[in-house]
């Protein structure tokens, strides 16, 4: 059966509603899943560029979803007035609503009413103004799922990158690195590649922090004192981790499929090469959660909201990846129930 995938609409004043409708105008997505939107039906009806023959059907429960192409099925969680959702002008009402979409979708995933959650973009600043003290989707979802150890991965067809540190000043990165933080990122990434991506015994490359891998301590000792011990710890536990490698050559090697993922030490180290290769179709994946969560790899883009200019490629890729992950998890559950079962 096609898995039911929940899609949160994101900030109603951003490009979320537009990319959502554009993505769900692709018939091929309905061949692999039954999408259910958590959002606001009125906002979707008012979204510029909505195909005239694309119907909006309100439902009460995800299991009511038919997954029929040409019909967007939505669980309506708000009924925002026009003035509260003007494109490009975020407001508190929309901010509170966008968080409610996330809360309900995660609850549905935990209750196994849906097989995965795919999130459209929100504003971190607006989330906090609306009264939710989180730095975005990921820490909120981690708290809702009671997950302490999780990893942010950005993935495209030719490169996957996990991050040890994420949103922090570059000057703070060295102090945030320790053996356990690097090891946990390696371990969570390896486990997720097996469980969610179906890659047996994945091979991971770990990036150095300093130029030339520290040049034997001349440019820094993080490689010898932190990163290498973490790699060795992972290897003693059966994880195929290698490194630390100088990142100026590592990503070229990784793209040639020598590695299944790269573990980067900080945000831009990993995401500059990733976005060079996958600017439009990269997917943000949260690893280590009890539920499947993928997301677009772009923001609310208020500057183009309401102008029918947004590209739905990242959302389409996030939906396809969520379906792939759901299938791998279900296959794993079947094997655990019946060791003789085959996919």
Coordinates of C-alpha atoms in Angstrom, one line a residue:
X1 CA 0.0 0.0 0.0
X2 CA 1.1 3.6 -0.6
X3 CA 2.2 5.1 2.8
X4 CA 0.3 8.1 4.1
X5 CA 2.7 11.0 4.3
X6 CA 1.8 14.1 6.3
X7 CA 2.9 17.5 5.0
X8 CA 2.9 20.5 7.2
X9 CA 2.1 23.7 5.3
X10 CA 4.7 25.9 6.9
X11 CA 4.3 29.6 7.4
X12 CA 1.1 30.6 5.6
X13 CA 2.8 33.9 4.5
X14 CA 5.8 32.2 3.0
X15 CA 6.2 30.0 -0.1
X16 CA 5.1 26.8 1.7
X17 CA 1.5 26.9 0.3
X18 CA 2.8 27.5 -3.2
X19 CA 5.4 24.8 -3.3
X20 CA 3.0 22.4 -1.7
X21 CA 0.3 22.9 -4.4
X22 CA 2.9 22.8 -7.1
X23 CA 4.4 19.5 -5.8
X24 CA 1.0 17.9 -5.4
X25 CA 0.3 18.8 -9.1
X26 CA 2.8 16.0 -9.9
X27 CA 0.9 12.8 -10.6
X28 CA 3.9 10.6 -10.0
X29 CA 3.9 11.5 -6.3
X30 CA 0.4 10.0 -5.9
X31 CA 1.7 6.8 -7.4
X32 CA 4.0 6.2 -4.4
X33 CA 2.1 7.8 -1.5
X34 CA -1.1 9.3 -0.1
X35 CA -0.2 12.9 0.9
X36 CA -2.2 14.6 3.7
X37 CA -1.7 18.3 4.4
X38 CA -1.8 19.7 7.9
X39 CA -2.7 23.3 7.4
X40 CA -5.3 25.8 6.3
X41 CA -7.7 25.1 3.5
X42 CA -8.5 28.8 2.9
X43 CA -4.9 29.7 2.5
X44 CA -4.5 27.0 -0.2
X45 CA -7.6 28.2 -2.0
X46 CA -6.2 31.7 -2.0
X47 CA -2.7 30.7 -3.2
X48 CA -1.7 32.3 -6.4
X49 CA -1.0 29.9 -9.3
X50 CA -3.2 27.1 -7.9
X51 CA -4.4 24.9 -10.9
X52 CA -8.1 25.5 -11.4
X53 CA -8.8 21.8 -11.6
X54 CA -6.9 21.1 -8.3
X55 CA -9.6 20.4 -5.7
X56 CA -9.2 20.8 -1.9
X57 CA -10.9 18.1 0.2
X58 CA -11.1 18.6 4.0
X59 CA -10.8 15.4 6.1
X60 CA -10.8 14.7 9.9
X61 CA -8.3 11.9 10.1
X62 CA -5.3 10.8 8.0
X63 CA -6.8 7.4 7.4
X64 CA -9.6 9.0 5.4
X65 CA -7.1 9.9 2.7
X66 CA -7.8 8.4 -0.7
X67 CA -4.7 9.6 -2.3
X68 CA -6.4 10.6 -5.6
X69 CA -4.5 12.8 -8.0
X70 CA -6.1 16.1 -8.6
X71 CA -7.4 16.3 -5.0
X72 CA -5.4 17.8 -2.2
X73 CA -6.6 16.3 1.1
X74 CA -6.1 18.5 4.1
X75 CA -6.7 18.3 7.9
X76 CA -7.8 21.9 8.6
X77 CA -6.1 23.2 11.7
X78 CA -6.7 26.9 11.3
X79 CA -9.0 29.3 9.4
X80 CA -6.9 32.4 9.1
X81 CA -8.3 35.6 7.6
X82 CA -6.7 37.1 4.5
X83 CA -5.0 39.9 6.4
X84 CA -3.2 37.4 8.6
X85 CA -1.7 35.5 5.7
X86 CA -0.7 38.1 3.2
X87 CA 2.3 36.7 1.2
X88 CA 5.6 38.0 2.4
X89 CA 4.2 39.6 5.5
X90 CA 4.4 37.1 8.4
X91 CA 2.3 37.7 11.5
X92 CA 1.7 36.2 14.9
X93 CA -1.5 34.5 13.9
X94 CA 0.2 32.7 11.1
X95 CA 3.2 31.9 13.4
X96 CA 1.0 30.2 15.9
X97 CA -0.8 28.3 13.2
X98 CA 2.4 27.0 11.6
X99 CA 3.5 25.5 14.9
X100 CA 0.1 23.8 15.4
X101 CA 0.5 22.1 12.0
X102 CA 3.8 20.6 13.2
X103 CA 2.4 19.6 16.6
X104 CA -0.5 17.7 15.1
X105 CA 1.6 16.0 12.4
X106 CA 4.1 14.8 14.8
X107 CA 1.4 13.5 17.1
X108 CA -0.1 11.6 14.1
X109 CA 3.3 10.1 13.3
X110 CA 3.8 9.0 16.9
X111 CA 0.3 7.4 16.9
X112 CA 1.2 5.6 13.6
X113 CA -1.6 7.4 11.8
X114 CA 0.9 8.5 9.2
X115 CA 4.1 6.9 8.1
X116 CA 6.2 10.1 7.8
X117 CA 6.2 13.8 8.3
X118 CA 7.4 16.2 5.6
X119 CA 7.8 19.9 6.6
X120 CA 7.4 23.1 4.5
X121 CA 9.5 26.1 5.6
X122 CA 8.9 28.1 8.7
X123 CA 10.5 31.2 10.2
X124 CA 12.5 30.6 13.3
X125 CA 12.1 34.2 14.4
X126 CA 8.3 34.0 13.9
X127 CA 8.2 30.8 15.9
X128 CA 9.7 32.5 18.9
X129 CA 7.5 35.6 18.5
X130 CA 4.5 33.3 18.5
X131 CA 5.6 32.0 21.9
X132 CA 7.6 28.8 21.1
X133 CA 11.2 29.1 22.3
X134 CA 12.8 26.8 19.7
X135 CA 15.4 27.4 17.1
X136 CA 13.3 25.8 14.3
X137 CA 11.7 22.5 13.5
X138 CA 14.3 20.1 14.6
X139 CA 14.6 20.9 18.4
X140 CA 10.8 21.2 18.6
X141 CA 10.3 17.7 17.0
X142 CA 13.1 16.3 19.1
X143 CA 11.3 17.4 22.3
X144 CA 7.9 16.2 21.1
X145 CA 9.4 12.7 20.3
X146 CA 11.6 12.7 23.5
X147 CA 14.8 12.3 21.5
X148 CA 18.0 13.5 23.0
X149 CA 20.5 12.4 20.3
X150 CA 19.7 13.4 16.8
X151 CA 21.6 14.5 13.7
X152 CA 20.8 16.9 10.9
X153 CA 21.6 15.5 7.5
X154 CA 21.3 17.2 4.1
X155 CA 21.0 14.7 1.2
X156 CA 20.9 14.7 -2.5
X157 CA 21.3 11.9 -5.1
X158 CA 25.1 12.3 -5.3
X159 CA 26.1 13.5 -1.8
X160 CA 24.8 13.1 1.8
X161 CA 26.3 15.3 4.6
X162 CA 25.7 15.0 8.4
X163 CA 26.7 17.8 10.7
X164 CA 28.3 17.6 14.2
X165 CA 27.6 21.3 14.9
X166 CA 24.8 23.2 13.2
X167 CA 23.6 26.8 13.9
X168 CA 26.4 28.5 15.8
X169 CA 29.1 31.1 15.2
X170 CA 32.1 29.8 13.4
X171 CA 34.4 30.9 16.3
X172 CA 32.4 28.7 18.7
X173 CA 32.9 25.5 16.7
X174 CA 36.2 24.2 18.2
X175 CA 34.9 24.5 21.7
X176 CA 31.7 22.6 20.8
X177 CA 33.6 19.6 19.4
X178 CA 34.5 16.7 21.6
X179 CA 35.0 13.0 21.1
X180 CA 31.5 12.0 22.1
X181 CA 29.8 14.6 19.9
X182 CA 31.7 13.5 16.9
X183 CA 31.3 9.8 17.7
X184 CA 27.5 10.2 18.2
X185 CA 27.1 11.9 14.8
X186 CA 29.0 9.1 13.1
X187 CA 27.0 6.4 15.0
X188 CA 23.6 8.0 14.4
X189 CA 24.4 8.6 10.7
X190 CA 25.6 5.0 10.2
X191 CA 22.5 3.5 11.9
X192 CA 20.1 5.7 9.9
X193 CA 21.8 4.8 6.6
X194 CA 21.1 1.1 7.3
X195 CA 17.6 1.5 8.8
X196 CA 16.2 4.2 6.6
X197 CA 18.2 4.1 3.4
X198 CA 18.7 0.4 3.2
X199 CA 22.5 0.6 2.9
X200 CA 24.2 -2.4 4.5
X201 CA 27.4 -1.5 6.3
X202 CA 27.6 2.1 5.1
X203 CA 31.0 3.7 4.6
X204 CA 31.4 7.1 6.2
X205 CA 34.0 9.8 5.6
X206 CA 34.8 12.1 8.5
X207 CA 36.0 15.6 7.7
X208 CA 38.9 17.4 9.4
X209 CA 38.4 20.8 11.0
X210 CA 41.6 22.6 10.1
X211 CA 43.3 23.1 6.7
X212 CA 45.3 20.1 5.6
X213 CA 43.9 18.1 8.5
X214 CA 45.8 20.2 11.0
X215 CA 49.2 19.6 9.2
X216 CA 50.5 17.4 12.1
X217 CA 49.4 19.9 14.7
X218 CA 50.8 23.0 13.0
X219 CA 47.2 24.4 12.3
X220 CA 45.4 22.8 15.2
X221 CA 45.2 19.7 17.2
X222 CA 41.4 18.9 17.0
X223 CA 42.2 16.2 14.4
X224 CA 44.5 14.2 16.7
X225 CA 42.8 14.9 20.0
X226 CA 39.1 14.8 19.1
X227 CA 38.2 13.6 15.6
X228 CA 40.6 10.7 15.2
X229 CA 39.7 9.2 18.6
X230 CA 36.0 9.5 17.7
X231 CA 36.6 7.7 14.4
X232 CA 38.6 5.0 16.1
X233 CA 35.8 4.5 18.7
X234 CA 33.3 4.1 15.9
X235 CA 35.5 1.6 14.1
X236 CA 35.9 -0.5 17.3
X237 CA 32.1 -0.7 17.3
X238 CA 31.9 -2.0 13.8
X239 CA 31.1 1.2 12.0
X240 CA 33.0 1.7 8.7
X241 CA 34.2 5.3 9.5
X242 CA 37.4 6.8 7.9
X243 CA 39.3 10.0 8.4
X244 CA 39.7 12.7 9.4
X245 CA 40.2 13.8 5.8
X246 CA 41.1 17.3 4.6
X247 CA 37.7 18.7 3.3
X248 CA 39.1 20.4 0.3
X249 CA 39.5 17.0 -1.4
X250 CA 37.1 14.9 0.7
X251 CA 33.8 16.0 -1.0
X252 CA 35.2 15.3 -4.5
X253 CA 36.0 11.8 -3.4
X254 CA 32.6 11.4 -1.7
X255 CA 30.8 12.4 -4.9
X256 CA 32.5 9.7 -6.8
X257 CA 30.6 7.3 -4.6
X258 CA 33.5 6.1 -2.5
X259 CA 31.5 7.0 0.6
X260 CA 27.8 6.8 1.5
X261 CA 27.9 10.0 3.6
X262 CA 30.2 12.6 4.9
X263 CA 30.3 13.8 8.5
X264 CA 31.2 17.5 8.6
X265 CA 32.3 19.4 11.6
X266 CA 30.3 22.6 11.0
X267 CA 27.4 24.0 9.0
X268 CA 29.1 25.7 6.0
X269 CA 31.8 23.1 5.7
X270 CA 29.3 20.5 4.8
X271 CA 26.5 22.5 3.2
X272 CA 28.5 24.6 0.7
X273 CA 29.5 21.6 -1.4
X274 CA 26.1 20.0 -0.8
X275 CA 24.2 23.0 -2.1
X276 CA 26.7 23.4 -5.0
X277 CA 25.5 20.0 -6.2
X278 CA 21.9 20.0 -5.0
X279 CA 20.8 23.6 -4.6
X280 CA 17.2 22.9 -5.8
X281 CA 16.6 19.3 -4.8
X282 CA 18.4 18.8 -1.5
X283 CA 16.5 17.3 1.4
X284 CA 16.9 18.1 5.1
X285 CA 16.5 14.9 7.1
X286 CA 16.5 14.5 10.9
X287 CA 18.3 11.3 11.8
X288 CA 17.8 9.4 15.1
X289 CA 14.1 10.1 15.6
X290 CA 11.5 7.4 16.3
X291 CA 9.5 9.0 13.4
X292 CA 10.5 9.8 9.8
X293 CA 10.9 13.5 9.2
X294 CA 12.2 15.1 6.0
X295 CA 12.0 18.8 5.0
X296 CA 12.7 21.2 2.2
X297 CA 16.1 22.6 2.2
X298 CA 15.1 26.3 1.9
X299 CA 13.4 29.0 3.8
X300 CA 10.2 30.9 3.7
X301 CA 11.5 33.1 0.8
X302 CA 9.2 36.0 1.8
X303 CA 10.7 38.1 -1.1
X304 CA 9.0 35.9 -3.7
X305 CA 6.0 34.7 -1.7
X306 CA 2.8 35.2 -3.6
X307 CA 4.5 35.8 -7.0
X308 CA 4.2 32.2 -8.4
X309 CA 8.0 31.9 -8.6
X310 CA 8.8 29.2 -6.1
X311 CA 10.5 26.0 -7.1
X312 CA 8.8 22.8 -5.7
X313 CA 11.8 20.5 -6.4
X314 CA 13.0 20.3 -2.9
X315 CA 9.6 19.4 -1.5
X316 CA 9.1 16.7 -4.2
X317 CA 12.5 15.3 -3.3
X318 CA 11.6 15.4 0.4
X319 CA 8.4 13.5 -0.3
X320 CA 10.1 10.8 -2.3
X321 CA 12.8 10.4 0.3
X322 CA 10.2 10.1 3.1
X323 CA 8.5 7.4 1.1
X324 CA 11.8 5.6 0.6
X325 CA 12.6 5.8 4.3
X326 CA 9.1 4.5 5.2
X327 CA 9.5 1.5 3.0
X328 CA 12.8 0.6 4.4
X329 CA 11.6 0.9 8.0
X330 CA 8.5 -1.3 7.1
X331 CA 10.7 -3.9 5.5
X332 CA 12.9 -3.9 8.5
X333 CA 9.9 -4.4 10.8
X334 CA 8.7 -7.3 8.6
X335 CA 12.2 -9.0 8.8
X336 CA 12.2 -8.6 12.5
X337 CA 8.8 -10.3 12.8
X338 CA 9.8 -13.0 10.3
X339 CA 13.5 -13.5 9.8
X340 CA 12.8 -15.6 6.7
X341 CA 10.8 -12.8 5.0
X342 CA 12.2 -11.2 1.9
X343 CA 11.4 -7.7 0.5

